[in-house]
Amino acid sequence: MIAQLRQSLRALQKPAGIDADAGPLPLGIAAIDLALGGGLARGALHEIAAAGEAHITAAAGFALGLAPAGARLVWIAEDMARAESGAPYGPGLEAFGLLPERLLTVAGARRCDLLWAMEEALRCRAIAAVIGEVRHGEIDPVAVRRLSLAAAQSGALALLLRAAPPRDASTAATRWIVGAAPSSPSPGSGGSTAERSEGGRGGVIYEKSSPPPGALTRADLPLSGGGERESCFAVQLTRNRRGPLGAWMLQWSDSDERFVPATHAQPVAAPAADRPHRKVA
Amino acid sequence: MLSLWLRQLPTDRIERLRDSFLSLPLRERVAAPLVVYGKRGNAELLTAVDDAAERLGLSPGLALAQARAMHPGIEAIAEDAEADSQLLEAIADWCLRYTPLVACDAPDGLLLDISGCAHLYGGEDALVADLAGRLEAAGFAYRTAIAGSIGAAYAAAHHGAPGRYACGQERALLSPLPLTALRLEPGTAAALARVGLKHIGNIIDLPRAPLTARFGADLLRQLDRALGNEHEPLTPRLPVAPYVAEQRFAEPIAREEDVLAIVARLAGRLQLALERRGDGARRIELTLFRTDGALRRLAAGCSRPLRDPAQIRALFSERLHALADVLDPGFGFDMARLSVVVAEPCPPEQIGIGGTEDDAELDRLVDRLSARLGARRVRRPVAQDSHIPEIAGSCVPAQLTGTDDGWVAFHRYRAQADLAPRPLRLLMRPEPIEAMAEVPDGPPLRFRWRRALHEVIAAEGPERIEGAWWSEHGGDSLGNLARDYFRVEDKSGLRFWLFRAGLYRDLAQGAAAPTWFLHGTFG
């Protein structure tokens, strides 16, 4: 009887912001989910490093894609990271299924401020995911351990975003190296793109060496490209506590708001310059 | 009303400075009558003299050359009005321990409205004695007077006998004093002296109309104010907080835990007052008075009206952590004051139902982060009604955002207008790039950003955003130019948001050649 009451009490006291029993966050790609043992573990720290300085936004996009859709998110960045790579831009977050009104950005002048703020944010029950962006240099393993513990306690997702592949050993649950990959026009998007462009998209898509339009009025311009380009990521899992490592090409699907395997598994050559463009009816 | 006149402020300042780094015997040796001089018109006049110089017969207003001729041994130092006014402000802050209503009476006086505060010290005399003791210990020459009106207190402190004058005694007090005690324009006082009117008593009973006609309305207004017939408002140096709680200590405290304990106790007292009026604190300031007269001020803001002492204590705990070594207690603090600078109605709300608890949790997090890192470092994006990208999605301090941050309208607009994609990260300001385009109006073929060359393989655009030509301050010089935005992808798959500022068709009208900028990056 008492045990039953205790259990119901525990259910009532469950953090409101996070569904603690929800288990890991599946990415929706069988190969990766298998490697991760069902999906990305909540309540753990994951390191996401950019393949190079320039790829930091791709890594940030990957991190945002991992966060549960519509989650309340805190993005903590060092001042230098904001100055170099720019600040998170509200209207752009929507592309990754997040609501800008649920984002809180924090700037830390020093590394210790950033780590402290991450820990504070992880301890807050209203927060579902915390992204900490650091630039260079090693991170104190004790601090990483503290963050992991704080995440485990609250069940929030802790993501450490780094500007370059780190060389130090990691105590995080997983470590990813993410870079941008050349995108391909999304498959079978001929019809859907045409529909969308009729919906009022002011721009025009064209590939290199396509005939340059003189006057850019939508009425007399056919859609010249092969369709919408979706963000592609070259993702490498270099540390995984629960299973094997791997490397994948992923693509963020705007319509499904999740990752899907890229239509081309490996980077391919740029499309032939003289390929005649399909006219969209 | 208490008027405090620091009659030798400049020389006291210099002597205090010397005291701090000269040993006593050395000071005796260099001690010479000290005067401070400044330029008035074309002449260098004495502006302040110390006691020794006063005994030699020197007084402010004397020409420096004359003073030097009379007494070659004096030491003359040029005035530093900036330092003097800073010192005066520091003293004014220190005087906040007596009353929250302190005004600077430049250049060397202070006005304290002590009505309703004197009993805390055991009466006006005791308050003045306390003030006098502390000023003497700090090495200031001073004169004080208490009177019913600002004018009378000023006149008594500067020209009359220091002391305490009850309301109604103004006439007797003012009559023998010179007219300059009324704080008149120098020209008016001189004109009055020319016709033989030298004391206030001379003009009190004169017919008013001829006086006004001849000397202006200012004379009688100052007289009425001094006599208490007309109210003169005091403009306090700092805004007066609606809620204040303070505590004096018999023994100075220095430890951080003690300070926090005092914060909690004072917050407990404020809580009662706040509850009675249904208010909550949005901004709280803690003032710590150090024994040597220095002041420490710490402020903390809150996202929502707050009353709970424990939470207020937690905020200041973060503030103290952020300072760590800056809260230099010296020999300890002998008084602490907690004031609610900004209060807002705090509706009673039920806790624990629906999403409110979540929001409250978040607000507490925001407050903690803001207290430690500074309110400007904790931000929340807001959507604003603008087409200029950097304005449309700017971030504002999270404690200041209201209930409507504009996103509801933005989502609705976005669903209708099918906006082109926006980058994930926006650079602080658009960075100029060297770009080469195939056709003037087309996207670039390649561009150089931060010394790296990017080969464009695909581009989407343009999306034209017209500049805010109607606005004088549409930002910097870029703000008023039309921009053509392109979303481009380079060979390695990096995605950028570029724009060309300016249009080629405007070249004919003498506009500068369009330039390229990189504004953001896509994930």
Coordinates of C-alpha atoms in Angstrom, one line a residue, chain A residues 131-280:
Chain A
I131 CA 23.6 23.6 -25.4
G132 CA 26.9 24.9 -24.2
E133 CA 29.2 26.2 -26.9
V134 CA 32.9 26.5 -26.3
R135 CA 35.6 27.3 -28.7
H136 CA 39.1 26.0 -28.2
G137 CA 41.0 24.5 -25.5
E138 CA 40.4 21.5 -23.2
I139 CA 37.6 21.2 -20.8
D140 CA 38.2 20.2 -17.3
P141 CA 37.1 16.5 -17.0
V142 CA 35.8 17.2 -13.6
A143 CA 33.4 19.9 -15.0
V144 CA 32.3 17.4 -17.7
R145 CA 31.6 14.9 -15.0
R146 CA 29.6 17.5 -13.0
L147 CA 27.6 18.3 -16.0
S148 CA 26.9 14.6 -16.7
L149 CA 25.7 14.2 -13.1
A150 CA 23.5 17.3 -13.3
A151 CA 22.0 16.0 -16.5
A152 CA 21.4 12.6 -15.1
Q153 CA 19.6 14.1 -12.1
S154 CA 17.2 16.2 -14.0
G155 CA 16.9 14.1 -17.1
A156 CA 17.6 17.0 -19.4
L157 CA 19.7 16.7 -22.5
A158 CA 23.1 18.3 -22.2
L159 CA 25.0 19.1 -25.4
L160 CA 28.5 20.4 -25.5
L161 CA 29.3 22.1 -28.8
R162 CA 32.9 22.6 -29.7
A163 CA 34.5 24.5 -32.6
A164 CA 37.1 21.9 -33.5
P165 CA 37.5 18.1 -33.0
P166 CA 38.9 17.8 -29.5
R167 CA 41.9 15.7 -28.8
D168 CA 41.3 15.2 -25.1
A169 CA 39.7 12.1 -23.7
S170 CA 36.0 12.4 -23.1
T171 CA 33.8 11.3 -20.2
A172 CA 30.7 12.3 -22.2
A173 CA 28.2 9.6 -23.2
T174 CA 28.8 10.2 -26.9
R175 CA 31.1 12.3 -29.0
W176 CA 30.2 13.3 -32.6
I177 CA 32.1 15.1 -35.2
V178 CA 29.9 16.9 -37.6
G179 CA 30.6 18.7 -40.8
A180 CA 28.5 20.2 -43.5
A181 CA 28.2 18.1 -46.6
P182 CA 27.3 19.2 -50.1
S183 CA 23.5 18.9 -50.4
S184 CA 21.6 17.4 -53.2
P185 CA 18.3 18.7 -54.5
S186 CA 15.7 16.9 -52.4
P187 CA 14.4 13.8 -54.1
G188 CA 11.2 13.9 -56.0
S189 CA 10.7 17.5 -55.1
G190 CA 9.8 18.7 -58.5
G191 CA 6.1 18.9 -57.9
S192 CA 6.2 20.0 -54.3
T193 CA 8.7 22.7 -55.0
A194 CA 6.7 24.1 -57.8
E195 CA 3.7 24.2 -55.5
R196 CA 5.6 25.9 -52.9
S197 CA 7.0 28.5 -55.2
E198 CA 3.6 29.3 -56.3
G199 CA 2.7 29.9 -52.7
G200 CA 4.6 33.1 -52.8
R201 CA 8.3 32.3 -52.4
G202 CA 9.9 35.4 -53.8
G203 CA 13.2 33.9 -54.7
V204 CA 14.5 31.8 -57.5
I205 CA 16.6 28.8 -57.3
Y206 CA 19.3 28.4 -59.9
E207 CA 22.4 26.3 -60.2
K208 CA 25.8 27.5 -61.3
S209 CA 25.9 28.4 -64.9
S210 CA 22.2 28.3 -65.3
P211 CA 21.1 31.2 -67.5
P212 CA 21.0 34.3 -65.4
P213 CA 17.7 35.9 -65.2
G214 CA 17.6 39.5 -66.3
A215 CA 14.5 40.8 -64.6
L216 CA 13.5 38.9 -61.5
T217 CA 9.8 38.9 -61.7
R218 CA 8.2 35.6 -60.7
A219 CA 5.7 35.6 -63.5
D220 CA 8.0 34.9 -66.4
L221 CA 10.6 32.9 -64.6
P222 CA 10.5 29.2 -64.5
L223 CA 12.0 27.4 -61.6
S224 CA 15.4 26.7 -62.9
G225 CA 17.0 24.5 -60.3
G226 CA 16.5 20.9 -59.4
G227 CA 14.4 21.8 -56.4
E228 CA 14.8 22.7 -52.8
R229 CA 18.2 22.0 -51.2
E230 CA 18.1 20.5 -47.8
S231 CA 20.9 20.6 -45.3
C232 CA 23.3 17.7 -45.3
F233 CA 25.5 16.6 -42.6
A234 CA 28.5 14.3 -42.5
V235 CA 28.3 12.8 -39.1
Q236 CA 30.9 10.7 -37.3
L237 CA 30.3 9.0 -34.0
T238 CA 33.7 8.8 -32.5
R239 CA 32.8 7.8 -29.0
N240 CA 29.9 5.8 -27.8
R241 CA 29.6 4.3 -24.4
R242 CA 26.8 2.0 -25.3
G243 CA 27.8 0.6 -28.7
P244 CA 29.8 0.7 -31.9
L245 CA 31.0 3.8 -33.7
G246 CA 30.1 4.8 -37.2
A247 CA 29.9 7.5 -39.8
W248 CA 26.8 8.5 -41.7
M249 CA 25.5 11.1 -44.1
L250 CA 22.4 12.7 -42.9
Q251 CA 20.0 15.1 -44.3
W252 CA 17.6 17.3 -42.3
S253 CA 14.1 16.9 -43.7
D254 CA 12.2 20.1 -43.4
S255 CA 8.8 18.5 -43.9
D256 CA 9.2 15.8 -41.3
E257 CA 11.4 17.8 -39.0
R258 CA 13.8 15.0 -38.4
F259 CA 17.0 13.5 -39.8
V260 CA 16.8 11.1 -42.8
P261 CA 19.6 9.3 -44.5
A262 CA 21.1 11.4 -47.2
T263 CA 20.0 10.5 -50.7
H264 CA 23.6 10.1 -51.7
A265 CA 25.6 8.1 -49.2
Q266 CA 28.9 9.6 -50.1
P267 CA 29.8 13.0 -51.4
V268 CA 29.3 13.0 -55.1
A269 CA 30.7 15.2 -57.8
A270 CA 29.0 18.4 -58.5
P271 CA 26.3 18.2 -61.1
A272 CA 27.4 18.5 -64.7
A273 CA 27.5 22.1 -65.7
D274 CA 25.8 21.6 -69.0
R275 CA 23.0 19.4 -67.9
P276 CA 19.8 20.7 -69.4
H277 CA 17.4 21.8 -66.8
R278 CA 14.1 20.2 -66.4
K279 CA 11.2 22.6 -66.9
V280 CA 8.6 22.3 -64.3

